[in-house]
Coordinates of C-alpha atoms (C1' of nucleotides) in Angstrom, one line a residue:
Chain A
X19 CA 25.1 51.9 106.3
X20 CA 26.3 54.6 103.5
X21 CA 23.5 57.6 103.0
X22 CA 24.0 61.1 102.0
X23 CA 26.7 62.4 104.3
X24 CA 24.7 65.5 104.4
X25 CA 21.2 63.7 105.3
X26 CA 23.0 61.5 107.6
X27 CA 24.7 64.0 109.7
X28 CA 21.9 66.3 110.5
X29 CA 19.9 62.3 110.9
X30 CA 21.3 61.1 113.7
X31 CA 21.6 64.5 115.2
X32 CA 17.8 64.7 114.5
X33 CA 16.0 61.2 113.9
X34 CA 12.3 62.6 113.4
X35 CA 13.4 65.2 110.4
X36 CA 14.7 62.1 108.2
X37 CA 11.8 61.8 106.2
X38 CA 11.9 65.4 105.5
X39 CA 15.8 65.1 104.2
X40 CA 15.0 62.0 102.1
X41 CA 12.1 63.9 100.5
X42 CA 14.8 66.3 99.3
X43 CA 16.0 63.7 97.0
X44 CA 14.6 62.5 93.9
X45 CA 11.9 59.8 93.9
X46 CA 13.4 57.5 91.6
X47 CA 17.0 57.6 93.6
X48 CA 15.0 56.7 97.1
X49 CA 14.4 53.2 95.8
X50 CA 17.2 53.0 93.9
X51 CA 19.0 49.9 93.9
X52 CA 22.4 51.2 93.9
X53 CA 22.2 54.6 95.9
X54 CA 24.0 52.6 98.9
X55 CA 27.2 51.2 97.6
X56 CA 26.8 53.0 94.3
X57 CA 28.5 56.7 93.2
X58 CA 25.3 58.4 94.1
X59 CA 25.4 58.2 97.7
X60 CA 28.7 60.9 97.7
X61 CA 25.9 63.4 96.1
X62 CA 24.4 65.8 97.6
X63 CA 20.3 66.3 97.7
X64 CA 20.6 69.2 95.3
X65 CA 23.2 67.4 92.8
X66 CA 20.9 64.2 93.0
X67 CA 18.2 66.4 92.0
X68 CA 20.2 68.2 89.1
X69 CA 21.3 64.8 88.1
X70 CA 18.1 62.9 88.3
X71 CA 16.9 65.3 85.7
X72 CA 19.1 64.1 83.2
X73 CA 19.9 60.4 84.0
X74 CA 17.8 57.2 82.6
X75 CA 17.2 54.3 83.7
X76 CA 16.9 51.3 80.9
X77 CA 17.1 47.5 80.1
X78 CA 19.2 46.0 78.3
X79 CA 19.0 42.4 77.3
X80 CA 22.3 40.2 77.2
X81 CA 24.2 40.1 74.6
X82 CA 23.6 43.4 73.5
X83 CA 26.6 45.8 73.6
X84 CA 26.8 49.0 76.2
X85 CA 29.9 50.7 74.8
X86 CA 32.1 49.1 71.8
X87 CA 35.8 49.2 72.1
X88 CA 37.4 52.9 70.3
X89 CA 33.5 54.2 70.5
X90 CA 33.3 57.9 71.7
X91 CA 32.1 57.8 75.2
X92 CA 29.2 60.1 76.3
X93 CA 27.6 58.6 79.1
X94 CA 28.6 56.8 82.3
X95 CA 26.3 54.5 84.1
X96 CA 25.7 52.5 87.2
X97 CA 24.4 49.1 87.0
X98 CA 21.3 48.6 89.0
X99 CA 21.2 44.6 88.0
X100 CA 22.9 42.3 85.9
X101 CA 26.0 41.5 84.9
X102 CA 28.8 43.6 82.0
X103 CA 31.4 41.9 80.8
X104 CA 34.0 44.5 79.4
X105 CA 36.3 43.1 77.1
X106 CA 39.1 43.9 74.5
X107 CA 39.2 42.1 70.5
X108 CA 42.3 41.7 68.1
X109 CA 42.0 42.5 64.2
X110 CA 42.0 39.5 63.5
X111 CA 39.0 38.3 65.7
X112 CA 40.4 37.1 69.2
X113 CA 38.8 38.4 72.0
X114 CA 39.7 38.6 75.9
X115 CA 37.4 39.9 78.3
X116 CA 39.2 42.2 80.5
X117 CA 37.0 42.6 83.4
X118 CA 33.2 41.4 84.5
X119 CA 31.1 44.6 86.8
X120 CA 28.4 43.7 88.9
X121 CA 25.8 46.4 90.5
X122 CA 26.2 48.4 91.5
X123 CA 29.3 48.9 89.8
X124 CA 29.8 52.4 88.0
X125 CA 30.9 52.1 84.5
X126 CA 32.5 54.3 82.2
X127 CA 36.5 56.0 82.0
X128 CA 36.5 59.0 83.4
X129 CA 39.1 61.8 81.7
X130 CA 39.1 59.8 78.7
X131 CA 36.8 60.5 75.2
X132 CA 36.9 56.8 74.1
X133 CA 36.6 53.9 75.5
X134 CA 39.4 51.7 75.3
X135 CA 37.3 48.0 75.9
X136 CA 34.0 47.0 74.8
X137 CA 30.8 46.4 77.2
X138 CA 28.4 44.0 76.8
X139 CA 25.6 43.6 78.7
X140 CA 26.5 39.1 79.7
X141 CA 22.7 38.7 80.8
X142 CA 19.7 40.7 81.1
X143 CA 20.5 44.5 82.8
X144 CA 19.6 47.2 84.1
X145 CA 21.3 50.6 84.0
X146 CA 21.2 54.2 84.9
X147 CA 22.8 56.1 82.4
X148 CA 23.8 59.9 82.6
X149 CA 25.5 62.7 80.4
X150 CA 29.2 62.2 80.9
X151 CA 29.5 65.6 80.7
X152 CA 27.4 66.4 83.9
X153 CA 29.3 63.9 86.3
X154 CA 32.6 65.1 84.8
X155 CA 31.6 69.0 86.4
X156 CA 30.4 67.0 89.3
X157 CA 34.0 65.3 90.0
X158 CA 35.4 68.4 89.3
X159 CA 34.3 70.4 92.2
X160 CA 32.9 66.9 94.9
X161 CA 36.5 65.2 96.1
X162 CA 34.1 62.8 97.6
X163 CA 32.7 61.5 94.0
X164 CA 36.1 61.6 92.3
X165 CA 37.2 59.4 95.8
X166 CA 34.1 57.4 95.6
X167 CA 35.3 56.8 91.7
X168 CA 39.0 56.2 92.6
X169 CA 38.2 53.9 95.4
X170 CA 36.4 51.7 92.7
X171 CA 39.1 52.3 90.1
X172 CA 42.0 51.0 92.9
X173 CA 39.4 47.7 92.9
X174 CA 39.5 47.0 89.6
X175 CA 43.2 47.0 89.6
X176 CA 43.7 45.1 92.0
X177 CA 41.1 42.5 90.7
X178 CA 42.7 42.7 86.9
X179 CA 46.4 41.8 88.7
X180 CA 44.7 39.0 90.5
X181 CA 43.6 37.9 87.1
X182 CA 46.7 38.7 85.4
X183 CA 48.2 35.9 87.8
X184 CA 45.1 33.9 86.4
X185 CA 45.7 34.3 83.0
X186 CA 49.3 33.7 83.2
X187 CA 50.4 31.0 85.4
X188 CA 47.4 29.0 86.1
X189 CA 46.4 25.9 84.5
X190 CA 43.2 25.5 82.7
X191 CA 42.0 23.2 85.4
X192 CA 42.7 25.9 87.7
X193 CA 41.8 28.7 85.3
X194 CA 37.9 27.2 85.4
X195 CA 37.9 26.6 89.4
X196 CA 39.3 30.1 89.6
X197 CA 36.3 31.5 87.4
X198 CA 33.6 29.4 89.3
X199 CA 35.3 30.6 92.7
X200 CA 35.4 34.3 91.6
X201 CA 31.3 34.3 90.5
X202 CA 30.2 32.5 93.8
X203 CA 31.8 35.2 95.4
X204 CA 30.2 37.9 93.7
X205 CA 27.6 36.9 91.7
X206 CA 24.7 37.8 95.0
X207 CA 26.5 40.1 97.4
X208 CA 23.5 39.8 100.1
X209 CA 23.4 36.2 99.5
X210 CA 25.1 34.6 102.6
X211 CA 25.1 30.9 100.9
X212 CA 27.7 31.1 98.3
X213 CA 27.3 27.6 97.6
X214 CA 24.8 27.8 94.9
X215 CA 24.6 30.0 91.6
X216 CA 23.9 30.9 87.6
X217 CA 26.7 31.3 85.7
X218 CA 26.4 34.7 84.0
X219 CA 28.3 33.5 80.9
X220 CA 28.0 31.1 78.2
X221 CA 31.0 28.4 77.4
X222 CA 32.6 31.0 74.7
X223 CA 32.2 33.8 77.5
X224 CA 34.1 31.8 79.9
X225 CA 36.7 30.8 77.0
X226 CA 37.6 34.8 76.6
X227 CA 37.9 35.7 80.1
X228 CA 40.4 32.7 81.2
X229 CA 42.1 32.3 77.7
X230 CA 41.3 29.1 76.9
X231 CA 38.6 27.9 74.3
X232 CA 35.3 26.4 74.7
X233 CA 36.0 22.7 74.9
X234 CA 38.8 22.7 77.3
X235 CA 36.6 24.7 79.4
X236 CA 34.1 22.2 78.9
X237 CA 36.2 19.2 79.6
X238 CA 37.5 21.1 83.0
X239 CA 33.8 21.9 83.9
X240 CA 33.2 18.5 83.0
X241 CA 36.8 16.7 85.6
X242 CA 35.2 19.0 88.5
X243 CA 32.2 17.8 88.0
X244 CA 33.6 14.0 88.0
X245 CA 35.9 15.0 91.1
X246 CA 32.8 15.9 92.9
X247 CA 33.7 19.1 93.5
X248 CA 30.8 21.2 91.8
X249 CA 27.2 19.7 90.3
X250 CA 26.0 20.8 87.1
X251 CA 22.4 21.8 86.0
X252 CA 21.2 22.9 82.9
X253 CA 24.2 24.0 82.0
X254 CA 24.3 27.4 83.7
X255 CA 23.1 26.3 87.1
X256 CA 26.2 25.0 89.6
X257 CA 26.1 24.1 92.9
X258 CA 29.3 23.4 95.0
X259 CA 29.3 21.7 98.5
X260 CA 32.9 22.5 99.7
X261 CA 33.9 25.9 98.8
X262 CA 36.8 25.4 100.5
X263 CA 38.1 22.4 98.0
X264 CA 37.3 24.7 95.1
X265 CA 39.4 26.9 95.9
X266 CA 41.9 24.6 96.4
X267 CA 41.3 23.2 92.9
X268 CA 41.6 27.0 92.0
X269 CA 45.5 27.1 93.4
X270 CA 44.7 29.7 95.6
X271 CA 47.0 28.1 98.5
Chain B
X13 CA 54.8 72.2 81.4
X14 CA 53.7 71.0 84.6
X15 CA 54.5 73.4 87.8
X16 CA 52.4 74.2 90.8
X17 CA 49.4 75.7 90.5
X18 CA 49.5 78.7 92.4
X19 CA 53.1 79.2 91.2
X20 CA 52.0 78.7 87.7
X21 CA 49.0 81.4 88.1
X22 CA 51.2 83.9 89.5
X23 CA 54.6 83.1 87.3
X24 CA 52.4 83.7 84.1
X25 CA 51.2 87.4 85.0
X26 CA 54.6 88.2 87.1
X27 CA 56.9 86.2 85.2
X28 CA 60.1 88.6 87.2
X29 CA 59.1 87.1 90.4
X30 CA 59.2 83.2 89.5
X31 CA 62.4 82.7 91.2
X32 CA 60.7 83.7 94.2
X33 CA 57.9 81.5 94.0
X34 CA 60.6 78.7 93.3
X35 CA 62.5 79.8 96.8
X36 CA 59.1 78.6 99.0
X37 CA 60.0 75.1 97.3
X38 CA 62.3 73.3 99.3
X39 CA 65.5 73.0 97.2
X40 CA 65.2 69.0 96.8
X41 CA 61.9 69.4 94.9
X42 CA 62.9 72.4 92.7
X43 CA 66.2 69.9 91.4
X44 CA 63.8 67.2 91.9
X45 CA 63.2 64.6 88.3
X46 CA 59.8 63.7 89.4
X47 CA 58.4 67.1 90.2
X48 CA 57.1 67.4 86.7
X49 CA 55.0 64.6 85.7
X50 CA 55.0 63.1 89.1
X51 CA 52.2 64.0 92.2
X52 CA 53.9 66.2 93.8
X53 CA 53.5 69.3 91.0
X54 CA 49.9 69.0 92.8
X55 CA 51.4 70.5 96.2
X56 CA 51.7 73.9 97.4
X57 CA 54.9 75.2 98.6
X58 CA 54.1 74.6 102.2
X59 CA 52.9 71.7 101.3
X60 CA 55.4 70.7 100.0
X61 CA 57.5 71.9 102.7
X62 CA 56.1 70.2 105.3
X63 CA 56.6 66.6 103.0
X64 CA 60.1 67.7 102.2
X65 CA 60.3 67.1 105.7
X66 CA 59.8 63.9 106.0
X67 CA 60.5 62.3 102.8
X68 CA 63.8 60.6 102.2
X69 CA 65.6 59.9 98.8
X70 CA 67.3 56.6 98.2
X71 CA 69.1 54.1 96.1
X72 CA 67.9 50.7 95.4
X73 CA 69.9 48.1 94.1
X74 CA 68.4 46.0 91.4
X75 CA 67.3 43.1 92.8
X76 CA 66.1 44.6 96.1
X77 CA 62.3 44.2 97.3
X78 CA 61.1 47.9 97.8
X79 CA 57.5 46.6 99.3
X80 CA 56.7 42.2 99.6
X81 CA 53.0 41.1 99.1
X82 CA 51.0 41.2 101.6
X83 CA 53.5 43.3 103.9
X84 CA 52.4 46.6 105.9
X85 CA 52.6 49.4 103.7
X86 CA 53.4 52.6 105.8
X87 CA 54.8 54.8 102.8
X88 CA 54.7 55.9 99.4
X89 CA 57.4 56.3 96.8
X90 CA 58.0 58.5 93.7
X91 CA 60.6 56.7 91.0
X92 CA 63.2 59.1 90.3
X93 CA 64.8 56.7 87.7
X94 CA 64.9 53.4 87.1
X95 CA 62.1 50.6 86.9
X96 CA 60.2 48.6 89.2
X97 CA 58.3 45.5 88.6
X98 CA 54.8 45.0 90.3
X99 CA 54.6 41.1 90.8
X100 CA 52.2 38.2 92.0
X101 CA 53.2 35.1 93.8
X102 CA 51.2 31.8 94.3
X103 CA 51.8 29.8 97.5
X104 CA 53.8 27.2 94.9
X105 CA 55.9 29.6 93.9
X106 CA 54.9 30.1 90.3
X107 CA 55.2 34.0 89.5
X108 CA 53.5 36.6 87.4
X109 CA 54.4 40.0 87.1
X110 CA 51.7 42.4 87.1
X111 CA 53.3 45.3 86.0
X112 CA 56.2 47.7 85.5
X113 CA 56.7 51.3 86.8
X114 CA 58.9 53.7 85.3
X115 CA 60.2 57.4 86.6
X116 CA 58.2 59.5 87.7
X117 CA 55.5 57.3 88.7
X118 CA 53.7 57.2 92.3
X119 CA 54.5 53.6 94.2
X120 CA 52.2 52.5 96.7
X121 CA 47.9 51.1 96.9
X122 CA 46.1 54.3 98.6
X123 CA 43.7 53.7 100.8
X124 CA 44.8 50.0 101.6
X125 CA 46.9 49.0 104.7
X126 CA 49.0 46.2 102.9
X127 CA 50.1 45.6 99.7
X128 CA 48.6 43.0 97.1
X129 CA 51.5 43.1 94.9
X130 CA 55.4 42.5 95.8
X131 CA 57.6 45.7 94.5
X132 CA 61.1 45.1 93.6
X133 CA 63.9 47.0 92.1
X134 CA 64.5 45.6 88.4
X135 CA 67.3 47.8 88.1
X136 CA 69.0 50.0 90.3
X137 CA 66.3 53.3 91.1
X138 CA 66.6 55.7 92.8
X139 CA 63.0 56.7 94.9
X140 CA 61.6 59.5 96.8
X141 CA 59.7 57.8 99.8
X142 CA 57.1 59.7 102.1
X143 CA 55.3 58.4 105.1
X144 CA 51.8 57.0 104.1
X145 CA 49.9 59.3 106.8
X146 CA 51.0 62.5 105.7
X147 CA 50.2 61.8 102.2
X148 CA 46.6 60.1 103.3
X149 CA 46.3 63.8 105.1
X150 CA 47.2 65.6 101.9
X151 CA 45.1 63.2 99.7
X152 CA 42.3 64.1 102.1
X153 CA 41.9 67.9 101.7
X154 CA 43.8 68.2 98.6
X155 CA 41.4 67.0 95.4
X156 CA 44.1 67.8 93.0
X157 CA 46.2 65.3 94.4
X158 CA 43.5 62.7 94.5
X159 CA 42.7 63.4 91.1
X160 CA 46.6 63.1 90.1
X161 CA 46.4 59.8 91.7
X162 CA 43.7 58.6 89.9
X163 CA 44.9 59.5 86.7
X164 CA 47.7 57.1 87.5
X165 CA 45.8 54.5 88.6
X166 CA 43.7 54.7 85.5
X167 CA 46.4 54.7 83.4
X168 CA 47.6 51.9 85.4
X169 CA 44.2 50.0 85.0
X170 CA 44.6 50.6 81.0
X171 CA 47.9 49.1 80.8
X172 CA 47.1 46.1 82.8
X173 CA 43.8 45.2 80.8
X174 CA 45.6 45.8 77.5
X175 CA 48.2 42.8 79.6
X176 CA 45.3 40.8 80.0
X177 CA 44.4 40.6 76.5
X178 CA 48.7 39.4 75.9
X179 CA 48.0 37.3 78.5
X180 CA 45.3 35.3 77.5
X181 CA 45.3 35.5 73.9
X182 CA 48.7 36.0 71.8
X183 CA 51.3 33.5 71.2
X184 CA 54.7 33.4 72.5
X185 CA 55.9 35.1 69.5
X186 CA 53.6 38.3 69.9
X187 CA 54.3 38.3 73.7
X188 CA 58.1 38.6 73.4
X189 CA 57.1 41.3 70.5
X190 CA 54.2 43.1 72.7
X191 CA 57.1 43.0 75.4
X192 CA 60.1 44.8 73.3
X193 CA 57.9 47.3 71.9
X194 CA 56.6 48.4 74.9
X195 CA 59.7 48.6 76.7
X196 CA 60.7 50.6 73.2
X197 CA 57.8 53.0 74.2
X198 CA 58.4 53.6 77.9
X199 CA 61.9 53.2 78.9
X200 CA 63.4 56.7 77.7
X201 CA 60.3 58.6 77.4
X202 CA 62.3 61.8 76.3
X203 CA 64.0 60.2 73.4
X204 CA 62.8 60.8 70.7
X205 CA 64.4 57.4 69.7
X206 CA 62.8 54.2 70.6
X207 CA 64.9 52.2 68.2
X208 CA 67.7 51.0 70.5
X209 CA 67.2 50.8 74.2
X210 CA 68.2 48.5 76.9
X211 CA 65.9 45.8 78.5
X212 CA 65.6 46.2 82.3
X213 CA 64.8 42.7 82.6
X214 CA 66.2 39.6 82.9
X215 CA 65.3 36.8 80.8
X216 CA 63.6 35.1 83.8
X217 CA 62.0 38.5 84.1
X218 CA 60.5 38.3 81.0
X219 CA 59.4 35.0 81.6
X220 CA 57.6 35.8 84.8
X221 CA 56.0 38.7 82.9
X222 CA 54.7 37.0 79.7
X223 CA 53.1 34.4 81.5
X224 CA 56.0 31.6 79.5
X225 CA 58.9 30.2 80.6
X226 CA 63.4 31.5 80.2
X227 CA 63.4 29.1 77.7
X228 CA 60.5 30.1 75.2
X229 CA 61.6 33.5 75.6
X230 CA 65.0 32.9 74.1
X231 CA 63.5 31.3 71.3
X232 CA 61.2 33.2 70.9
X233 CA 64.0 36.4 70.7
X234 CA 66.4 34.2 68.8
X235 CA 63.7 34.0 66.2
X236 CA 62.9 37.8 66.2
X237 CA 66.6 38.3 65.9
X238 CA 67.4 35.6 62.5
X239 CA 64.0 37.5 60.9
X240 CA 65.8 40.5 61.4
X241 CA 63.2 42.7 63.3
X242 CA 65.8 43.6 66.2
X243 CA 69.1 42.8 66.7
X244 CA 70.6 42.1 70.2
X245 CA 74.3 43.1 71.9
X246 CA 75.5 41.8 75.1
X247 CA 71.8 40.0 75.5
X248 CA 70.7 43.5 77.6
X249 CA 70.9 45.8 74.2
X250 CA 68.1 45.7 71.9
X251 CA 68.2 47.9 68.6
X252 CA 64.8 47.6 65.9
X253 CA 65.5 49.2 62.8
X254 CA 61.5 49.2 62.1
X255 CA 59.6 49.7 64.9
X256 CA 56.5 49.3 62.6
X257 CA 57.6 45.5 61.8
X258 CA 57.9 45.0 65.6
X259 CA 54.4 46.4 66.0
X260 CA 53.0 43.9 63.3
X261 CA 55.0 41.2 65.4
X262 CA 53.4 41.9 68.6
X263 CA 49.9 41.5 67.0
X264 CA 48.7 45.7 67.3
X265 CA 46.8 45.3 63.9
Chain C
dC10 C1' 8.8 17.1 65.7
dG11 C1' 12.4 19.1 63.4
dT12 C1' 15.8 23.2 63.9
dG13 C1' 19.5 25.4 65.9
dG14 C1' 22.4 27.3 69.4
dG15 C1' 25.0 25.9 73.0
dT16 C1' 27.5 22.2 74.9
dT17 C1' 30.0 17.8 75.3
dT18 C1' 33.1 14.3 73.7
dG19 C1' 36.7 12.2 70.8
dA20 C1' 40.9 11.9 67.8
dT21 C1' 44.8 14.3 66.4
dA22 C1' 48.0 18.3 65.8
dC23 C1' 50.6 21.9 67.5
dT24 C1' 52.5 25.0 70.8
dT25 C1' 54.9 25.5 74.8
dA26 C1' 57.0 23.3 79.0
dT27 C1' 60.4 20.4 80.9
dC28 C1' 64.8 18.4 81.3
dA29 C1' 69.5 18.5 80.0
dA30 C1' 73.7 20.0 78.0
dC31 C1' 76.3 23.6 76.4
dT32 C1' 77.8 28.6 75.7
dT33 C1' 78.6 33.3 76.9
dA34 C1' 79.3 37.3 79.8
dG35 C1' 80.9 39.3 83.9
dG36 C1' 83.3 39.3 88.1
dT37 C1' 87.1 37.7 91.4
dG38 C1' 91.4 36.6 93.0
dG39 C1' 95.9 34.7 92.1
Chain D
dC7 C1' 96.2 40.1 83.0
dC8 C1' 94.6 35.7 82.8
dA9 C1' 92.2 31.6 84.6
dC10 C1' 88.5 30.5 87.0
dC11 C1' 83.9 30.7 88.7
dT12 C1' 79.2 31.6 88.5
dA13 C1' 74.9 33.4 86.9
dA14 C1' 72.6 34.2 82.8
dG15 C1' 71.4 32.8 78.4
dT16 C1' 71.0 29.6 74.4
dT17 C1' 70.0 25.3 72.1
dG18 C1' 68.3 20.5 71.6
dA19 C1' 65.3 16.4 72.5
dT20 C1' 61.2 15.0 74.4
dA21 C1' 56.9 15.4 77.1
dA22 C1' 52.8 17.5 78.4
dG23 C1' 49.0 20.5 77.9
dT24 C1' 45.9 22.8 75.2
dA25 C1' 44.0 23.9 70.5
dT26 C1' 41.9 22.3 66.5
dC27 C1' 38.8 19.7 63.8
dA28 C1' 34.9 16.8 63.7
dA29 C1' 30.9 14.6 65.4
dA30 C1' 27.3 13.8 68.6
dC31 C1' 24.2 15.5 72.1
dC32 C1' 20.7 18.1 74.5
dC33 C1' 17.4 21.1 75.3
dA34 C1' 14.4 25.1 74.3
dC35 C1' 11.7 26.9 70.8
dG36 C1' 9.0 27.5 66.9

DNA sequence: CGTGGGTTTGATACTTATCAACTTAGGTGG
DNA sequence: CCACCTAAGTTGATAAGTATCAAACCCACG
């Protein structure tokens, strides 16, 4: 269970005052979505108050873009729901996406004015978006939050060289098991049956993030589907039996 | 200029008594390369006495594995020279390399007990290694050095992203390209020079890092060579009259 | 009931991989 | 010092995989 360290402490030193130490925080961050697992929960009542003041939370509907590639950055966010898919373009048109978040992922760069990849909101979301400058004091004098940061930073590394292994040496058959693998496992974190799911991204989406185009993603969707390994409905909706055999398709041993 | 802190406070109001400031610094660090521009500028002098203790320089022939994937990682490493390749392996053997590392930079995943990525010598280096507890300590009541950290593995998460987009969407041509001109940018990063410079990688190097095989990347030089935009000696040496050109070559715009 | 975006399927072209032969550079020992 | 040896690199012929171009399909929606 992650709370406030500071509620948490004093809670399970004294169990009856907890309501007391949650009324310290701010309404809207009690039922937030992503105060456990999110940046938040490294905040302190007071800081959560101070930065409640300031933050917003707001829809927005897929396809619409959070932050375009070279745009100045003023505001970081946390994803409450949905799915962002950050990704890089060429002059000339060709796009990659670099990375897909899922909430409660924070987004933004830290120490950096611009942002160096586009986000795009992949289906409807739901953010909570604060002054850049705030959080920036914030990391400056809570280690925790800059750890809490860093710790997610350190994932997305590791999860870009995983794809950079993807991208590189894979074959598109693989490439498209790899890419149906990777959602079911993080499309529903609470979700215990991975073996069902929407696909948050259209053909073309899927194209960019594994290289490839739109029809030979659709003619690998399509040899899965023939092989048995996953079952297709409307298009977005897939449904794999074996998990196991996916990932085999997906080269990963 | 990057010093210590509390040195660099100090030395700027009492400029006469730097040198002994610089005597609480054990004698390896105050000769050391990495000390500016590496993590350990973060430290204070006991600090870095007590790691002076326990850290260890040494050579690595090129060639050498400093870390293998998925092996126990119980220390950390600064390069003092030389460069280190970051690489993937699939249970087939098929090969990606993930990244490349370059003097003074911090080797090792924080906060992880075994390593995703193989590290091995691409050329002889030479490396500063420390034992992974007594940095974790440090890391843990030291924000500046979390933070220096971080910046790195930002920068790190930059660099492989902008990969991902070579990866996935440039041609073998702009690959080889991408490659040269960003071994141009990082391999001497005091010359001023970036026109000539030697490749720390093999050809099968190369390869394993642009996602193609030895053979494509030979062409793929050979071809950059007869449209004069480098020329090579002794297949290592590469020298690009127009950097610019090279930049076109490699797709950046 | 037609319109249009997203998707699938087919025919063909092109890029890159594969397999094979050859060349070059660097190191070793006679 | 030279001949040999080996690893690294180049070049060529062919095969395979994926892109491109084109057409049809399917559904959701107005």
């Amino acid at each position: 269970m992650q709370v406030i360290q500071f509620s948490q402490a004093r809670a399970s030193m004294e169990p009856q005052r907890k309501d007391i130490h949650n009324s310290e925080i701010p309404a809207v961050c009690v039922s937030c979505e992503a105060r456990h697992g999110g940046i938040c929960g490294t905040l302190s009542p007071s800081q959560l108050t101070e930065l409640s003041r300031h933050t917003k939370r707001r829809k927005v509907t897929g396809g619409s873009e959070v932050i375009g590639q070279g745009e100045q950055l003023n505001a970081y966010s946390n994803i409450l729901s949905g799915v962002v898919k950050l990704s890089k373009m060429m002059a000339d048109g060709r796009q990659q996406i670099v990375g897909l978040q899922f909430a409660p992922d924070f987004m933004g760069r830290p120490f950096l004015r611009e942002s160096q990849v586009a986000a795009e909101a992949a289906v409807d979301i739901e953010v909570c978006s604060m002054p850049k400058a705030i959080i920036d004091r914030m990391i400056a004098d809570t280690p925790e939050l800059e750890h809490k940061i860093h710790e997610q930073t350190l994932k997305e590394l590791d999860e870009a060289r995983d794809w950079m292994l993807t991208l590189g040496r894979k074959t598109a058959q693989e490439k498209v098991a790899s890419f149906l693998h990777m959602i079911a496992m993080h499309i529903d974190p609470e979700s215990a049956d991975k073996r069902s799911f929407d696909l948050p991204l259209t053909r073309a989406d899927i194209a960019d993030f594994l290289g490839l185009t739109i029809e030979t993603v659709s003619r690998q969707m399509t040899k899965l589907r023939r092989d048995g390994i996953i079952r297709i409905e409307n298009n977005r909706h897939v449904t794999c039996p074996d998990m196991e055999r996916l990932r085999r398709a997906a080269g990963n041993d």
